[in-house]
Amino acid sequence: MFSKRSIRQSFLIQLIFASASLIFIFSSILYFYIERSIFEEKHQELLNYAKNIAQNESIYGSEAPSPEMYLGLNVEIIYLDVTHLDIEMYETTKNNEIYLTLIYPFNLDELSYLKITKEITATKILLKKILNYLFVINIAGFLLVIIYAIGLSKMLVMPVKTLSNKLSNMNEHLMRPIKVEELPEEFEPLGITINHLIKRIQNFVKYQKELFIGTAHELKTPLAVIKLKNQVTLIKKRSPEEYIDALKVTNKTIDEMNFIVTNILNIGRQEGAQLEKPQEVDVIKILTQKADDFKLLAENEGKKLHIHLEPCGYMAVLQVSLLNQIIQNFLQNALKFTPKDKSVTLRSSQNNYGLLIEVIDEGCGIDESSDLFAPFKREGNKPGVGLGLFLAKSAADALSAKISIKNRTDGITGTVASLNLNSKLSCILPAN
């Protein structure tokens, strides 16, 4: 039922031990308080008898004695060969009966003392019954604590077992998000995290299938071209120049295949980058450095790159290589599809989610109904493999960031590529 690392077992032991200790301490304090209160009352009673007799008053003072007050009470005068004897009180047992005795100075000149004895057997029996009752109550309380601890521990681990059962029944074909509203409030963050992970796994499985199919298709076409070109070349003898032209076509096709393979290898490298240890960095500083690099590239192509970064500093804990990959892809695509003498804008701003990074171009726009982040998905008439946005989406998922690409809505043709970094692990730097 339990293991050495069982949290439930540890919780049960600690709760039972703490509750049993609390019950024992409380019962002990209660019993000693009752015992002390009763005996202090008996001591004070005998002391009052002695004071009344010493003052030549009625033994019971001004109170009218009841018959029960005479029971078990014995008063006598004794003579001792000592002087200045303090008040002494002690218990004795005789014939299974318990007596409480008080020695009180009466006449020190005659060395006489009052010896007042009161039978307290009934009181002792009462205290013994109280002790037995407390013992029975302690045992019953301890058993109730065990039952309560078992029930409470079972209730606490029930959400974990429920989550475990739901996750164990999932596979790559049947993955459903967990209903967070059905979980206890304390487990809601765990449910949200699991749903985020499930979503990432769903996207991963979906895109991996498309990646394998797309890779096979992309590599099959150039291989077929190479084979067909070689077959045509081998049909009859040709001049050296024709053989050279055929080899050039073959080499060009091989270069295209190498470019595809290189991009596929970048996917593996990015998965490795996702395992890198996150660093605390200034995102605005990284954006500024990346913008400076692409500003020169834009000028060489006859285009302009505008930069508007706010706030002045924004610290975040993330994998720098993944952030660089996303921003680089955004800027490369923006410059590639933006015509000459047009401009690209890199800007950032703070919102409720965190830091919003946007790259705005003046290109041909996109078809928003298509899945732009699918592998080998191409837009426009520019060359490319179609893996850039797929890698950017994977990197954004690893950063727990939101990524999107939409057409501009300000009346100008072009797109807006945005990355929204989560603010949970970030903070704004002061202006100074």
Short mmCIF file of N, CA, C and O in Angstrom, two decimals, residues 21-90:
data_model
loop_
_atom_site.label_atom_id
_atom_site.label_comp_id
_atom_site.label_asym_id
_atom_site.label_seq_id
_atom_site.Cartn_x
_atom_site.Cartn_y
_atom_site.Cartn_z
N SER A 21 0.09 12.98 20.27
CA SER A 21 0.84 13.78 21.23
C SER A 21 -0.02 14.90 21.80
O SER A 21 0.00 15.16 23.01
N LEU A 22 -0.79 15.54 20.94
CA LEU A 22 -1.66 16.62 21.39
C LEU A 22 -2.72 16.10 22.36
O LEU A 22 -3.00 16.73 23.40
N ILE A 23 -3.34 14.95 22.03
CA ILE A 23 -4.35 14.37 22.91
C ILE A 23 -3.74 13.99 24.26
O ILE A 23 -4.32 14.26 25.33
N PHE A 24 -2.55 13.37 24.23
CA PHE A 24 -1.90 12.95 25.48
C PHE A 24 -1.53 14.16 26.34
O PHE A 24 -1.78 14.17 27.55
N ILE A 25 -0.96 15.17 25.72
CA ILE A 25 -0.56 16.36 26.48
C ILE A 25 -1.78 17.07 27.06
O ILE A 25 -1.79 17.46 28.24
N PHE A 26 -2.83 17.22 26.25
CA PHE A 26 -4.03 17.90 26.73
C PHE A 26 -4.68 17.13 27.87
O PHE A 26 -5.10 17.71 28.88
N SER A 27 -4.78 15.78 27.73
CA SER A 27 -5.39 14.96 28.77
C SER A 27 -4.57 15.01 30.06
O SER A 27 -5.14 15.07 31.16
N SER A 28 -3.25 14.96 29.92
CA SER A 28 -2.39 15.01 31.10
C SER A 28 -2.55 16.33 31.85
O SER A 28 -2.69 16.37 33.07
N ILE A 29 -2.55 17.42 31.07
CA ILE A 29 -2.72 18.74 31.69
C ILE A 29 -4.08 18.84 32.37
O ILE A 29 -4.21 19.35 33.50
N LEU A 30 -5.13 18.32 31.71
CA LEU A 30 -6.47 18.37 32.28
C LEU A 30 -6.55 17.56 33.57
O LEU A 30 -7.12 18.02 34.58
N TYR A 31 -5.96 16.33 33.55
CA TYR A 31 -6.02 15.49 34.76
C TYR A 31 -5.26 16.14 35.91
O TYR A 31 -5.76 16.20 37.05
N PHE A 32 -4.05 16.62 35.65
CA PHE A 32 -3.27 17.23 36.73
C PHE A 32 -3.94 18.50 37.26
O PHE A 32 -3.86 18.81 38.45
N TYR A 33 -4.63 19.20 36.37
CA TYR A 33 -5.34 20.40 36.82
C TYR A 33 -6.51 20.01 37.73
O TYR A 33 -6.72 20.64 38.79
N ILE A 34 -7.27 18.97 37.35
CA ILE A 34 -8.39 18.51 38.19
C ILE A 34 -7.88 18.00 39.53
O ILE A 34 -8.43 18.33 40.60
N GLU A 35 -6.81 17.19 39.47
CA GLU A 35 -6.26 16.64 40.72
C GLU A 35 -5.77 17.74 41.65
O GLU A 35 -6.05 17.74 42.86
N ARG A 36 -5.05 18.69 41.07
CA ARG A 36 -4.51 19.79 41.89
C ARG A 36 -5.64 20.64 42.48
O ARG A 36 -5.59 21.04 43.65
N SER A 37 -6.67 20.88 41.67
CA SER A 37 -7.79 21.70 42.15
C SER A 37 -8.51 21.01 43.31
O SER A 37 -8.84 21.65 44.32
N ILE A 38 -8.75 19.69 43.17
CA ILE A 38 -9.45 18.96 44.24
C ILE A 38 -8.63 18.92 45.52
O ILE A 38 -9.15 19.17 46.62
N PHE A 39 -7.33 18.62 45.42
CA PHE A 39 -6.50 18.52 46.62
C PHE A 39 -6.26 19.89 47.24
O PHE A 39 -6.15 20.00 48.48
N GLU A 40 -6.16 20.93 46.42
CA GLU A 40 -6.04 22.26 47.01
C GLU A 40 -7.30 22.61 47.80
O GLU A 40 -7.23 23.25 48.87
N GLU A 41 -8.45 22.15 47.29
CA GLU A 41 -9.70 22.38 48.02
C GLU A 41 -9.71 21.62 49.34
O GLU A 41 -10.12 22.17 50.39
N LYS A 42 -9.22 20.35 49.33
CA LYS A 42 -9.14 19.57 50.57
C LYS A 42 -8.14 20.18 51.54
O LYS A 42 -8.40 20.25 52.77
N HIS A 43 -7.01 20.62 51.04
CA HIS A 43 -6.00 21.24 51.90
C HIS A 43 -6.56 22.51 52.54
O HIS A 43 -6.39 22.73 53.77
N GLN A 44 -7.24 23.32 51.76
CA GLN A 44 -7.80 24.56 52.28
C GLN A 44 -8.90 24.27 53.30
O GLN A 44 -9.05 25.00 54.30
N GLU A 45 -9.65 23.18 53.05
CA GLU A 45 -10.70 22.79 54.00
C GLU A 45 -10.12 22.44 55.36
O GLU A 45 -10.60 22.92 56.41
N LEU A 46 -9.08 21.61 55.39
CA LEU A 46 -8.45 21.25 56.67
C LEU A 46 -7.81 22.46 57.32
O LEU A 46 -7.83 22.61 58.55
N LEU A 47 -7.22 23.33 56.51
CA LEU A 47 -6.58 24.52 57.05
C LEU A 47 -7.61 25.45 57.70
O LEU A 47 -7.35 26.03 58.77
N ASN A 48 -8.79 25.56 57.11
CA ASN A 48 -9.85 26.37 57.69
C ASN A 48 -10.33 25.79 59.01
O ASN A 48 -10.61 26.52 59.98
N TYR A 49 -10.44 24.44 59.08
CA TYR A 49 -10.82 23.80 60.34
C TYR A 49 -9.82 24.17 61.43
O TYR A 49 -10.21 24.54 62.56
N ALA A 50 -8.53 24.07 61.08
CA ALA A 50 -7.50 24.33 62.09
C ALA A 50 -7.52 25.78 62.55
O ALA A 50 -7.39 26.08 63.75
N LYS A 51 -7.70 26.71 61.62
CA LYS A 51 -7.72 28.13 61.99
C LYS A 51 -8.93 28.45 62.87
O LYS A 51 -8.83 29.22 63.84
N ASN A 52 -10.08 27.86 62.58
CA ASN A 52 -11.27 28.10 63.39
C ASN A 52 -11.10 27.58 64.80
O ASN A 52 -11.49 28.24 65.78
N ILE A 53 -10.50 26.39 64.94
CA ILE A 53 -10.28 25.83 66.28
C ILE A 53 -9.27 26.67 67.04
O ILE A 53 -9.43 26.95 68.23
N ALA A 54 -8.20 27.10 66.34
CA ALA A 54 -7.17 27.89 67.02
C ALA A 54 -7.72 29.23 67.49
O ALA A 54 -7.25 29.79 68.48
N GLN A 55 -8.75 29.75 66.85
CA GLN A 55 -9.35 31.03 67.23
C GLN A 55 -10.58 30.84 68.12
O GLN A 55 -11.38 31.75 68.29
N ASN A 56 -10.71 29.62 68.69
CA ASN A 56 -11.82 29.31 69.61
C ASN A 56 -13.18 29.54 68.96
O ASN A 56 -14.13 30.02 69.59
N GLU A 57 -13.28 29.27 67.67
CA GLU A 57 -14.54 29.37 66.97
C GLU A 57 -15.03 27.98 66.63
O GLU A 57 -14.34 26.97 66.87
N SER A 58 -16.24 27.94 66.06
CA SER A 58 -16.75 26.66 65.61
C SER A 58 -15.83 26.10 64.54
O SER A 58 -15.26 26.84 63.72
N ILE A 59 -15.69 24.80 64.55
CA ILE A 59 -14.77 24.18 63.58
C ILE A 59 -15.18 24.50 62.15
O ILE A 59 -14.35 24.58 61.24
N TYR A 60 -16.48 24.72 61.95
CA TYR A 60 -16.97 25.00 60.60
C TYR A 60 -17.20 26.48 60.37
O TYR A 60 -17.76 26.88 59.36
N GLY A 61 -16.78 27.30 61.34
CA GLY A 61 -16.95 28.74 61.18
C GLY A 61 -18.41 29.13 61.30
O GLY A 61 -19.17 28.52 62.08
N SER A 62 -18.81 30.11 60.51
CA SER A 62 -20.18 30.61 60.58
C SER A 62 -21.16 29.77 59.77
O SER A 62 -22.37 29.98 59.84
N GLU A 63 -20.65 28.83 58.97
CA GLU A 63 -21.51 28.00 58.15
C GLU A 63 -22.19 26.94 59.01
O GLU A 63 -21.60 26.41 59.96
N ALA A 64 -23.42 26.62 58.63
CA ALA A 64 -24.14 25.54 59.32
C ALA A 64 -23.66 24.20 58.80
O ALA A 64 -23.75 23.95 57.59
N PRO A 65 -23.11 23.35 59.65
CA PRO A 65 -22.55 22.08 59.17
C PRO A 65 -23.64 21.12 58.73
O PRO A 65 -24.73 21.10 59.29
N SER A 66 -23.32 20.36 57.68
CA SER A 66 -24.20 19.30 57.21
C SER A 66 -23.68 17.97 57.74
O SER A 66 -22.50 17.85 58.09
N PRO A 67 -24.54 16.94 57.80
CA PRO A 67 -24.08 15.64 58.34
C PRO A 67 -22.89 15.06 57.57
O PRO A 67 -22.05 14.39 58.15
N GLU A 68 -22.83 15.34 56.23
CA GLU A 68 -21.74 14.77 55.45
C GLU A 68 -20.39 15.34 55.86
O GLU A 68 -19.35 14.70 55.67
N MET A 69 -20.38 16.56 56.43
CA MET A 69 -19.11 17.19 56.79
C MET A 69 -18.45 16.51 57.96
O MET A 69 -17.24 16.65 58.17
N TYR A 70 -19.25 15.78 58.77
CA TYR A 70 -18.67 15.07 59.92
C TYR A 70 -18.05 13.74 59.53
O TYR A 70 -17.26 13.18 60.27
N LEU A 71 -18.45 13.22 58.36
CA LEU A 71 -17.99 11.88 57.97
C LEU A 71 -16.49 11.90 57.69
O LEU A 71 -15.99 12.72 56.95
N GLY A 72 -15.77 10.93 58.29
CA GLY A 72 -14.35 10.77 58.04
C GLY A 72 -13.49 11.86 58.61
O GLY A 72 -12.32 11.97 58.25
N LEU A 73 -14.01 12.70 59.52
CA LEU A 73 -13.23 13.80 60.10
C LEU A 73 -12.85 13.46 61.54
O LEU A 73 -13.69 13.05 62.34
N ASN A 74 -11.58 13.63 61.85
CA ASN A 74 -11.09 13.34 63.19
C ASN A 74 -10.17 14.47 63.61
O ASN A 74 -9.24 14.83 62.88
N VAL A 75 -10.44 15.07 64.80
CA VAL A 75 -9.64 16.18 65.33
C VAL A 75 -9.11 15.79 66.70
O VAL A 75 -9.86 15.33 67.57
N GLU A 76 -7.83 15.98 66.92
CA GLU A 76 -7.21 15.69 68.21
C GLU A 76 -6.05 16.63 68.45
O GLU A 76 -5.52 17.23 67.52
N ILE A 77 -5.67 16.75 69.74
CA ILE A 77 -4.53 17.58 70.14
C ILE A 77 -3.39 16.64 70.49
O ILE A 77 -3.55 15.71 71.28
N ILE A 78 -2.25 16.92 69.90
CA ILE A 78 -1.06 16.11 70.18
C ILE A 78 0.04 17.02 70.70
O ILE A 78 0.03 18.23 70.48
N TYR A 79 0.98 16.40 71.42
CA TYR A 79 2.10 17.15 71.98
C TYR A 79 3.38 16.61 71.36
O TYR A 79 3.60 15.39 71.31
N LEU A 80 4.22 17.52 70.88
CA LEU A 80 5.48 17.16 70.24
C LEU A 80 6.63 17.83 70.96
O LEU A 80 6.49 18.92 71.53
N ASP A 81 7.77 17.20 70.95
CA ASP A 81 8.95 17.74 71.63
C ASP A 81 9.75 18.65 70.72
O ASP A 81 10.98 18.67 70.73
N VAL A 82 9.12 19.37 69.83
CA VAL A 82 9.80 20.29 68.92
C VAL A 82 9.07 21.62 68.96
O VAL A 82 7.87 21.69 69.30
N THR A 83 9.79 22.69 68.68
CA THR A 83 9.19 24.01 68.66
C THR A 83 9.28 24.59 67.24
O THR A 83 10.13 24.19 66.44
N HIS A 84 8.42 25.56 67.02
CA HIS A 84 8.37 26.24 65.73
C HIS A 84 8.21 25.27 64.55
O HIS A 84 8.88 25.38 63.53
N LEU A 85 7.36 24.27 64.76
CA LEU A 85 7.07 23.33 63.68
C LEU A 85 6.12 23.99 62.68
O LEU A 85 5.09 24.55 63.08
N ASP A 86 6.50 23.98 61.43
CA ASP A 86 5.64 24.58 60.39
C ASP A 86 4.42 23.70 60.15
O ASP A 86 4.34 22.55 60.61
N ILE A 87 3.49 24.28 59.42
CA ILE A 87 2.29 23.51 59.05
C ILE A 87 2.71 22.36 58.13
O ILE A 87 3.44 22.55 57.16
N GLU A 88 2.23 21.18 58.47
CA GLU A 88 2.61 19.99 57.71
C GLU A 88 1.36 19.24 57.29
O GLU A 88 0.40 19.13 58.08
N MET A 89 1.36 18.74 56.07
CA MET A 89 0.21 18.01 55.55
C MET A 89 0.72 16.80 54.79
O MET A 89 1.66 16.90 53.99
N TYR A 90 0.11 15.64 55.04
CA TYR A 90 0.58 14.41 54.40
C TYR A 90 -0.58 13.44 54.27
O TYR A 90 -1.63 13.60 54.88
#
